[in-house]
Coordinates of C-alpha atoms and ligand atoms in Angstrom, one line a residue:
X554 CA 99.5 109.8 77.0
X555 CA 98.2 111.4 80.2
X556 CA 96.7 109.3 83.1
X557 CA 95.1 110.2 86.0
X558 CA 93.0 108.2 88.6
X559 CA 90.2 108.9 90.5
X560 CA 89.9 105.5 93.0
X561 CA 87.0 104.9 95.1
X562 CA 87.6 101.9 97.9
X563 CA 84.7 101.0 100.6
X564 CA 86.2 101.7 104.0
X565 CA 85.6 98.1 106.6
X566 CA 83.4 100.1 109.0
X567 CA 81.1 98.4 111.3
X568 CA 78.6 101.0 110.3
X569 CA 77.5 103.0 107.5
X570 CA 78.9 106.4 107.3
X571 CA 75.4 108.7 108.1
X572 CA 73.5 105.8 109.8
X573 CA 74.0 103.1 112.0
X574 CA 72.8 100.3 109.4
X575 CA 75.4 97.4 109.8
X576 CA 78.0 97.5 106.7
X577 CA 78.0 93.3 105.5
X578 CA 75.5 93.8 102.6
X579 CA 77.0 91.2 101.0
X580 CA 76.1 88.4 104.0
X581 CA 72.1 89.3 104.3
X582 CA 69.3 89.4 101.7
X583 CA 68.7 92.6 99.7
X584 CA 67.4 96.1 101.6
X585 CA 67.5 94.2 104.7
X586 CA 70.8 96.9 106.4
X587 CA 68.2 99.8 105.8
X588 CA 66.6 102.4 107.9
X589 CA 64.9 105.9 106.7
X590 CA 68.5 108.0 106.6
X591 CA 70.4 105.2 104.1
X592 CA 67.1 104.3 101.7
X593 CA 66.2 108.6 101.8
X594 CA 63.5 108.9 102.9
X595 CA 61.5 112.9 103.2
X596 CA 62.8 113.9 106.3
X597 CA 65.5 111.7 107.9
X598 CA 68.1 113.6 108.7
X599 CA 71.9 111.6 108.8
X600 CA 74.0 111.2 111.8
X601 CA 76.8 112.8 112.0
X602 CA 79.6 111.2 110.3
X603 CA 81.0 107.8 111.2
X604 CA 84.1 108.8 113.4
X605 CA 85.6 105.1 112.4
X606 CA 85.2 106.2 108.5
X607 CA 86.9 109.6 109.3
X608 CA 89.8 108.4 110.8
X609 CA 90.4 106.1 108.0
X610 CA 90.5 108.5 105.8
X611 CA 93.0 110.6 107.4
X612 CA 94.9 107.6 108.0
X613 CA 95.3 107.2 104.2
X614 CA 95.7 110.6 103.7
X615 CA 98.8 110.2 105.8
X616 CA 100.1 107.2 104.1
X617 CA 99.7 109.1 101.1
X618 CA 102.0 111.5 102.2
X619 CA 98.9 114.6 102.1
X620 CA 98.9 117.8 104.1
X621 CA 95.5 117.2 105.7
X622 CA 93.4 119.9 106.2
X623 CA 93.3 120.6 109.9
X624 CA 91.4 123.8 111.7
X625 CA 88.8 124.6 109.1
X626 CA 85.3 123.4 108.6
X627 CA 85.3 121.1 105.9
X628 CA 81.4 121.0 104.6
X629 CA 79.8 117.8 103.6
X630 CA 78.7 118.5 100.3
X631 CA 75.7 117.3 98.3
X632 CA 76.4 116.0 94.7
X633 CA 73.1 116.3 92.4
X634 CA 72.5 113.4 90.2
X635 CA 69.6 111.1 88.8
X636 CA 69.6 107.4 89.2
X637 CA 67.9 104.6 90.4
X638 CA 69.7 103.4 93.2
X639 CA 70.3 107.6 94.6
X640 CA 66.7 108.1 96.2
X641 CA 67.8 111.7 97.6
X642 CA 68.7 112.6 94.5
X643 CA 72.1 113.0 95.4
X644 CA 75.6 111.6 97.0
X645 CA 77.3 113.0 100.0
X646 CA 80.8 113.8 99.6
X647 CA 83.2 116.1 101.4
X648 CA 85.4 118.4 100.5
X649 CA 88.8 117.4 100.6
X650 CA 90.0 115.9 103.8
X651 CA 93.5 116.1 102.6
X652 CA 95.3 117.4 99.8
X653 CA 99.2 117.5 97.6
X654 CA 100.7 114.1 98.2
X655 CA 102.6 111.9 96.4
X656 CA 103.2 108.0 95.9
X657 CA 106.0 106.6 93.6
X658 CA 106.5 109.8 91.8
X659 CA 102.1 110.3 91.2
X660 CA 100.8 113.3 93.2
X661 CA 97.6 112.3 95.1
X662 CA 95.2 115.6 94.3
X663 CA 93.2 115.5 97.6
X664 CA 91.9 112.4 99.4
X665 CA 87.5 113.0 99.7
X666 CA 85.0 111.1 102.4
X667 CA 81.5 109.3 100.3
X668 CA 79.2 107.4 100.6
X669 CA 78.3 104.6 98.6
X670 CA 74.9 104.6 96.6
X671 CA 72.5 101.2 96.8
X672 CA 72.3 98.6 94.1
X673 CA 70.5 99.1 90.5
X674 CA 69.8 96.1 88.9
X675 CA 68.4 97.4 85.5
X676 CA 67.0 93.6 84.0
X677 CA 64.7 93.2 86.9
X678 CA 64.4 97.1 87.5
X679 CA 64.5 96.2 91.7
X680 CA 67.2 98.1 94.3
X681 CA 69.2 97.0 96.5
X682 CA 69.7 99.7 99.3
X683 CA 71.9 97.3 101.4
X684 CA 75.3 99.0 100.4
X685 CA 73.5 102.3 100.2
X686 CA 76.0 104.5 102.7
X687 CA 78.7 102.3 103.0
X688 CA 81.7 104.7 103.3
X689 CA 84.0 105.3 100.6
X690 CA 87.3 106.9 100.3
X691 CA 88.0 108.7 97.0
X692 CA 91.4 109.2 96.0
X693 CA 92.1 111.8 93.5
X694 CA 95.6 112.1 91.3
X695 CA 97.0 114.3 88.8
X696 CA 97.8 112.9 85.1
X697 CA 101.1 112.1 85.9
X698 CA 101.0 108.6 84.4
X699 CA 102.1 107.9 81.0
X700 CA 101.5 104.5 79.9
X701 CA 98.6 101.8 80.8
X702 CA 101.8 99.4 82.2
X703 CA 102.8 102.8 84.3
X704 CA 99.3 102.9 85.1
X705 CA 98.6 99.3 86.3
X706 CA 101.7 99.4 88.6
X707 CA 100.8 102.5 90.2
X708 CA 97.2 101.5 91.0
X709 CA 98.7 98.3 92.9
X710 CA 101.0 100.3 95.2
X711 CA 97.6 102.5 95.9
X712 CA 95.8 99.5 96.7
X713 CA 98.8 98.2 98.6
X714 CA 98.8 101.4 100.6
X715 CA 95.2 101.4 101.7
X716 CA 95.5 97.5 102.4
X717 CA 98.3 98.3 104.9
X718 CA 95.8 100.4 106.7
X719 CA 93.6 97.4 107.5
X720 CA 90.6 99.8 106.9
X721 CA 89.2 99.0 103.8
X722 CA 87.7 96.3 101.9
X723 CA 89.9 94.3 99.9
X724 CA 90.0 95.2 96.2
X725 CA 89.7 91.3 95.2
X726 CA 86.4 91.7 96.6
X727 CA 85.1 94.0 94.4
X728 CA 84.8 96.9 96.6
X729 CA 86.9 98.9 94.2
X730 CA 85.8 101.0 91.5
X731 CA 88.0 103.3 89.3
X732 CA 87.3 106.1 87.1
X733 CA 90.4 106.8 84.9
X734 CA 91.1 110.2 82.7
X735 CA 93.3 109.8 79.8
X736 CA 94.0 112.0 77.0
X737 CA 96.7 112.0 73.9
X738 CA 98.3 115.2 72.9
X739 CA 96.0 116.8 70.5
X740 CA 92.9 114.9 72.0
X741 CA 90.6 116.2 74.9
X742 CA 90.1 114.3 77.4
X743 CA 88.4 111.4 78.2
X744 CA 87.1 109.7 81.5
X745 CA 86.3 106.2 81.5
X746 CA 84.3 104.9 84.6
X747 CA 82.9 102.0 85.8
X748 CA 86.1 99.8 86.3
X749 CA 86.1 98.0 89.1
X750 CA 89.6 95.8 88.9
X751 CA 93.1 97.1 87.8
X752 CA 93.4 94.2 85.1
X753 CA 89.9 96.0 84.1
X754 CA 92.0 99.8 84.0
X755 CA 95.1 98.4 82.6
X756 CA 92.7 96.6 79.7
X757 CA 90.3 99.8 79.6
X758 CA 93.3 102.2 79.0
X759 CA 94.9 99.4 76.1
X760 CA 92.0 100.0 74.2
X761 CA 91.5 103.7 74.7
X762 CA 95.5 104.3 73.8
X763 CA 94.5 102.4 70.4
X764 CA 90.9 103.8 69.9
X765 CA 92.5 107.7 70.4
X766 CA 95.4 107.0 68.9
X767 CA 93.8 105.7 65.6
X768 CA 91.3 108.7 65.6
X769 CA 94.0 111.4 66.1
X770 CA 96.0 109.4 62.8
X771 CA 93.4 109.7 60.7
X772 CA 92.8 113.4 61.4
X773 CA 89.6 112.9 63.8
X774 CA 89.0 114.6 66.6
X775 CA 89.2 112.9 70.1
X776 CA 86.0 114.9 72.1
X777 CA 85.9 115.2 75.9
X778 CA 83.7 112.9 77.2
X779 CA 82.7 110.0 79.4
X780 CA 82.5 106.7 78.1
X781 CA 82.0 103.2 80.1
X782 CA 84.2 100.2 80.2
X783 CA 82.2 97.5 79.5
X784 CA 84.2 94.3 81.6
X785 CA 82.6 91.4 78.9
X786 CA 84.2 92.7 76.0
X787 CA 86.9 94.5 76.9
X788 CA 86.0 97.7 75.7
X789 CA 84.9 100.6 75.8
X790 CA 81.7 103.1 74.7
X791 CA 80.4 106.2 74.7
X792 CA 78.3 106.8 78.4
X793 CA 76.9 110.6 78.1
X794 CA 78.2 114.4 77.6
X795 CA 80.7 114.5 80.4
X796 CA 78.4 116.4 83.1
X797 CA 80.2 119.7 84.1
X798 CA 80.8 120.8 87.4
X799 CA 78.0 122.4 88.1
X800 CA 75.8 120.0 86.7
X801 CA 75.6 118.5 89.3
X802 CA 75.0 121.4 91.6
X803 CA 77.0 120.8 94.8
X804 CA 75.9 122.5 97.8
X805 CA 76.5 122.0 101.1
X806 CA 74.8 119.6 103.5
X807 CA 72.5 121.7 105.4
X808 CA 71.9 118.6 107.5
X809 CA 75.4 118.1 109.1
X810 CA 77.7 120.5 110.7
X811 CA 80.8 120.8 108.7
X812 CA 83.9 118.4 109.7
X813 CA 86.7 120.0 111.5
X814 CA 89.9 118.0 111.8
X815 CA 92.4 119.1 115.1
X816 CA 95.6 119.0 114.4
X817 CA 96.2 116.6 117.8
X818 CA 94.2 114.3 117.1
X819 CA 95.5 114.4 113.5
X820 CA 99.2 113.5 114.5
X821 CA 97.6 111.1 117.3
X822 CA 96.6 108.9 114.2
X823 CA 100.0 109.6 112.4
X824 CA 101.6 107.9 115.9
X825 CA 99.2 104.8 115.6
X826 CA 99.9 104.7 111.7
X827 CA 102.0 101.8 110.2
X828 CA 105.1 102.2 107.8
X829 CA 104.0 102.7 104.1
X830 CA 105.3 100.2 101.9
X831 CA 106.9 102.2 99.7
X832 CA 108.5 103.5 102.2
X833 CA 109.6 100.4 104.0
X834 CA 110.1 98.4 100.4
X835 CA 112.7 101.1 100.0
X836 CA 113.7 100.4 103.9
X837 CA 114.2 96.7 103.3
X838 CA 116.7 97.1 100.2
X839 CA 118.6 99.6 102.5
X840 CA 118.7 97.5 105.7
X841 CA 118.9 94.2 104.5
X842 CA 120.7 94.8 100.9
X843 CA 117.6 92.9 99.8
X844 CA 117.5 93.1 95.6
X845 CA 114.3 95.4 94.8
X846 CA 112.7 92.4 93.3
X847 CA 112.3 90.4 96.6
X848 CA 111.8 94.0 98.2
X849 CA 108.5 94.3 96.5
X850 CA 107.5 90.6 96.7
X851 CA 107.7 90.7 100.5
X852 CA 106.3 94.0 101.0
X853 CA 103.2 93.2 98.8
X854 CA 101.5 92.7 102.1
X855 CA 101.9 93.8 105.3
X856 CA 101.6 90.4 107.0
X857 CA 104.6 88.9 104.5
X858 CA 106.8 92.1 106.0
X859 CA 106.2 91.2 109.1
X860 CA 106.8 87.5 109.1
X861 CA 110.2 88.5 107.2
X862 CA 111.6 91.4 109.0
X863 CA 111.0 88.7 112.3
X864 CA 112.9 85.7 110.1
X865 CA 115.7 88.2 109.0
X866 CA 116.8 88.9 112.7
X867 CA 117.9 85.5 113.2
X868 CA 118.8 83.8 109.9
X869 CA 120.5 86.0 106.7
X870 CA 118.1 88.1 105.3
X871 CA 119.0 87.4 101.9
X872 CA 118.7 83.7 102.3
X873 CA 115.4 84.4 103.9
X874 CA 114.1 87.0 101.5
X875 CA 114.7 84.3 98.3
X876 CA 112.7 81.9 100.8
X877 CA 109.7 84.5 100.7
X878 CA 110.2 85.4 97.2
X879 CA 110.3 81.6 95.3
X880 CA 109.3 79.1 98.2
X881 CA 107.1 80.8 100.4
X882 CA 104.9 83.0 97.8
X883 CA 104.3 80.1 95.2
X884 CA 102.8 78.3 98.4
X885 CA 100.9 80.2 99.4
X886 CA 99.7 81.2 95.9
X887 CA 98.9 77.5 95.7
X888 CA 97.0 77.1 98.3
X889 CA 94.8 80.3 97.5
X890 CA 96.2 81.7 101.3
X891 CA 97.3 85.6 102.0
X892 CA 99.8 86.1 104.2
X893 CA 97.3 87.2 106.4
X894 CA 95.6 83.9 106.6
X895 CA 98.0 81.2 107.4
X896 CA 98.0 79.4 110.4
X897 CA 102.0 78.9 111.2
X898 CA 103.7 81.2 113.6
X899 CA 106.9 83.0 112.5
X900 CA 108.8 80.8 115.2
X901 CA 107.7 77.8 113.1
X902 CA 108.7 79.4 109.9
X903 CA 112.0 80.7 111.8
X904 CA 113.2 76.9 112.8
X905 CA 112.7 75.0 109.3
X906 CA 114.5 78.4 107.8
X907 CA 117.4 77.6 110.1
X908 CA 117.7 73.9 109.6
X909 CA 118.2 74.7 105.8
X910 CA 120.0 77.4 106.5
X911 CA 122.0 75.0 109.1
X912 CA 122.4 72.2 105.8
X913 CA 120.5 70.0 108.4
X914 CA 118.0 69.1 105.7
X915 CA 118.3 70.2 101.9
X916 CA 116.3 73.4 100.5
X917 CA 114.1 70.6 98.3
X918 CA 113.3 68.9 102.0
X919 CA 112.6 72.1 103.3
X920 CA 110.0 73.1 100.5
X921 CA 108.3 69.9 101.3
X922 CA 107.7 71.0 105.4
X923 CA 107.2 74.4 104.0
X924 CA 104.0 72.9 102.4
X925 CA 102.9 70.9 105.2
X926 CA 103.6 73.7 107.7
X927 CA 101.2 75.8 104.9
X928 CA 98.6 73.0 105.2
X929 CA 98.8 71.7 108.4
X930 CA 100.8 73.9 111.1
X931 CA 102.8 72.6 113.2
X932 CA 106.5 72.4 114.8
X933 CA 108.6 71.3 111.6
X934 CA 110.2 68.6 113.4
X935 CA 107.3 67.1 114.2
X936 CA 106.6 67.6 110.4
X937 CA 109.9 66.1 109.6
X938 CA 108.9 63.0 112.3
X939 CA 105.4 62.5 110.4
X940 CA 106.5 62.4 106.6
X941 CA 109.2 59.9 107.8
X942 CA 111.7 63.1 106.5
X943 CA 114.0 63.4 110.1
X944 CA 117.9 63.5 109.2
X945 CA 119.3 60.6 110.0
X946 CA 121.9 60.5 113.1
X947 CA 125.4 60.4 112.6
X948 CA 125.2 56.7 113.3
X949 CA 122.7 55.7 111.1
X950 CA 124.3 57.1 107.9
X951 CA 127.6 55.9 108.7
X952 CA 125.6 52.4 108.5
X953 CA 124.4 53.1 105.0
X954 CA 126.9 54.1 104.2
X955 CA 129.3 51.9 104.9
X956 CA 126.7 48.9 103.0
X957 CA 126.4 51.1 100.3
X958 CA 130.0 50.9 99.5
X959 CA 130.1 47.2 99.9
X960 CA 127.3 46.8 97.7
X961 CA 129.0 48.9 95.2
X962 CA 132.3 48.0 94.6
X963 CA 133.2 48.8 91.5
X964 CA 131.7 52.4 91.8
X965 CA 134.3 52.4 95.2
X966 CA 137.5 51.0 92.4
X967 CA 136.2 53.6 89.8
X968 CA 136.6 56.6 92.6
X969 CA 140.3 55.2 93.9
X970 CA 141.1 54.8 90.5
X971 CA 140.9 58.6 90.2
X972 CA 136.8 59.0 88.6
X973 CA 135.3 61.5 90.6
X974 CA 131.9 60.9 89.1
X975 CA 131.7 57.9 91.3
X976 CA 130.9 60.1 94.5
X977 CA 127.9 61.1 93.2
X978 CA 126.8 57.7 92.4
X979 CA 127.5 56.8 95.7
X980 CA 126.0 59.8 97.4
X981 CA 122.7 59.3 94.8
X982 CA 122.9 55.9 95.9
X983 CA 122.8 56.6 99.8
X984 CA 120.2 59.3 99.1
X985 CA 118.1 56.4 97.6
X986 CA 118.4 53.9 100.0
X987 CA 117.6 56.4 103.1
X988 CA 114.1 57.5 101.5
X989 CA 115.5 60.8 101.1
X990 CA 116.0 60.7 104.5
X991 CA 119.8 61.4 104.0
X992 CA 121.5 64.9 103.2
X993 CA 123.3 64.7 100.2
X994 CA 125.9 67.3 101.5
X995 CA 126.8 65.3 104.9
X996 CA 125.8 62.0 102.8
X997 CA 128.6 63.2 100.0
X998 CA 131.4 64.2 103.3
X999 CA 131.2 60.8 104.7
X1000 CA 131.9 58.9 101.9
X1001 CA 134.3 60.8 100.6
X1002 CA 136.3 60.3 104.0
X1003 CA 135.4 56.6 104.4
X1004 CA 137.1 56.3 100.9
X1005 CA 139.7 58.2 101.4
X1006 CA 140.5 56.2 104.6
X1007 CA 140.2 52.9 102.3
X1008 CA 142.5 54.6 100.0
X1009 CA 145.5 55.3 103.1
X1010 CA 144.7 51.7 103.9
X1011 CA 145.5 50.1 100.7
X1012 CA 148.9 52.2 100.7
X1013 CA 150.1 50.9 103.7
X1014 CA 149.1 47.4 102.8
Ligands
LIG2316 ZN1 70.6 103.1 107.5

């Protein structure tokens, strides 16, 4: 099986990419973010392009590893097509801003700036022109993948790339749409398009492996073409002739000067550029000796790698990192909350680390601030304070336990007598009577030296 990607994502621009229409379509009622350039109208002439839009791009490109293509013109090109929601009869899109990287072992093609047609909604026949010029960045890769699992995993380290960026739309929101090549050996080639989710390519490229597959073993051809993934049912079906090249007649803009990239400015956005995550998941497992597991966990967004790599400085990173990996990610996962999102500083999260790490409260304790400290931030002894949780002092638990024994005595006989079993009774019982209040591992030290001290004193007597 051969896979290969081309991924479209909507870039978080204030402004459209040839206009200056506003960008939040999906906050204001349809064709509302229009003007004559973005709805097409005879005679407007576009902007030049959004310089925000650009420098995301090349920002990715970057990330991606691409040589980007500094020095020479790089024409806008138009891309002939009919459809309803493409007034101007065609789509803006450059040539390639960047070209030959690579991510996880996939080379990345060439990285290309579009724009983003309106909204067709065929049952009432009415367009929305709202998203009409939104920028887009087009990723292009080679069919280097081999499986649909291959495929999945690869498309969430893209999306994790371009999220570290900060400058595009979050794929969750639907502001991602994939078209997917895949082929069998003996087959041509097919594109799917229309996917929008990578549960929706993964499931697209199941059902394509077995629809091929099944063809080629019963001595069918598999012809090129395009088919559609349709999301309801999981499938897929035949969409039209796959267009050729020149069908859709690209020429360039004559409308907008060509793009020219200098090579300054390009490393002045490599400076401001933030470690990829594969590159600092890799980092973390070097540095830290973290297991690749957690490495991935933590670096699955940039926020989570940042509240770590502050927490691994002062308590040990491993600890830490199994924090993030089991504690940490199924709360936040709970509570619906990206990493992102939550309210706690990484102090906060740094002090209830170190009183589990210190045995000052017990890592079941400290889950229980960790979800307060998710819901309601604040300093996690204050947390400890309000759900009646605070340690006892040295004082007080000698005064448990000291009535727990006497209340107990035949647990206290059973332990001199050689029955080991008979500390944790005790310690469960002090636990108990503390309101979990009580440390089991300073709970389970006192008592053992109380009854060893009741042990000298019986030998004397
Ligand atoms: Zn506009």
């Amino acid at each position: 099986m051969k896979i290969g990607f081309e991924v479209h994502l909507q870039l978080r621009t204030e402004r459209k990419l040839y206009c200056d229409c506003p960008t939040n379509y999906a906050e204001v009622p349809p064709n509302t973010n229009v003007c004559p350039i973005c709805t097409g109208m005879p005679g407007a002439k576009p902007m030049r392009p959004n310089r925000a839009a650009v420098e995301a791009a090349v920002e990715i490109s970057l990330m991606l590893g691409c040589r980007v293509q500094t020095g020479k013109p790089l024409y806008i090109q138009r891309k002939h097509y009919d459809y309803p929601d493409l007034p101007s009869g065609y789509q803006r899109t450059s040539l390639p801003l960047a070209l030959e990287g690579s991510l996880e072992g996939v080379r990345i093609r060439e990285v290309h700036l579009e724009e983003d047609p309106g909204q067709y909604d065929p049952v009432s026949g009415s367009v929305d022109f709202n998203r009409s010029g939104i920028p887009l960045v087009e990723i292009v890769t080679e069919p280097d993948l081999r499986s649909p699992e291959e495929a999945r995993r690869f498309l969430r380290s893209l999306i994790r790339v371009l999220e570290y960026t900060g400058k595009v739309r979050p794929e969750a929101g639907g502001a991602m749409r994939v078209d997917v090549n895949v082929s069998l050996e003996g087959g041509g080639r097919v594109e799917v398009k229309n996917i929008n989710s990578v549960k929706g390519t993964y499931r697209a490229l199941k059902f394509e492996l077995q629809r091929q597959a099944e063809r080629l073993r019963r001595g069918e051809r598999v012809s090129r073409e395009t088919r559609a993934y349709l999301e309801s049912q999981m499938i897929t079906v035949p969409m039209r002739t796959k267009e050729l090249e020149e069908d859709y007649r690209y020429i360039p803009d004559p409308d907008l000067p060509p793009v020219l990239l200098e090579e300054e400015w390009v490393e002045e956005v490599r400076g401001r550029m933030v470690e990829p995550p594969h590159l600092r998941e890799r980092r973390l497992v070097e540095k830290y000796g973290l297991p690749p597991a957690s490495a991935r966990v933590i670096t699955g967004e940039r926020e989570l790698a940042d509240l770590f790599e502050r927490v691994a400085r002062e308590v040990n990173p491993l600890f830490a990192a199994d924090w993030f990996r089991t504690k940490l990610k199924k709360v936040l996962n709970y509570m619906g909350l990206r990493a992102g999102e939550v309210g706690f500083s990484a102090e906060q999260l740094l002090s209830l680390l170190k009183m589990v790490e210190g045995g000052r409260i017990s890592p079941e304790q400290g889950e229980l601030v960790l979800r307060e400290l998710a819901r309601e931030p604040a300093d996690p002894e204050e947390i400890l304070l309000r759900m009646g949780l605070l340690p006892l002092g040295r004082g007080e638990l000698e005064e448990l336990v000291e009535r727990v024994m006497e209340e107990n005595r035949e647990a206290v006989r059973d332990y001199l007598a050689g029955r080991e079993e008979a500390l944790n009774f005790l310690t469960g019982r002090v636990v108990r009577a503390s309101g979990g209040r009580a440390n089991p591992r300073e709970a389970v030290g006192l008592l053992r030296e109380k009854l060893e001290e009741l042990r000298g004193k019986g030998q004397t007597s």
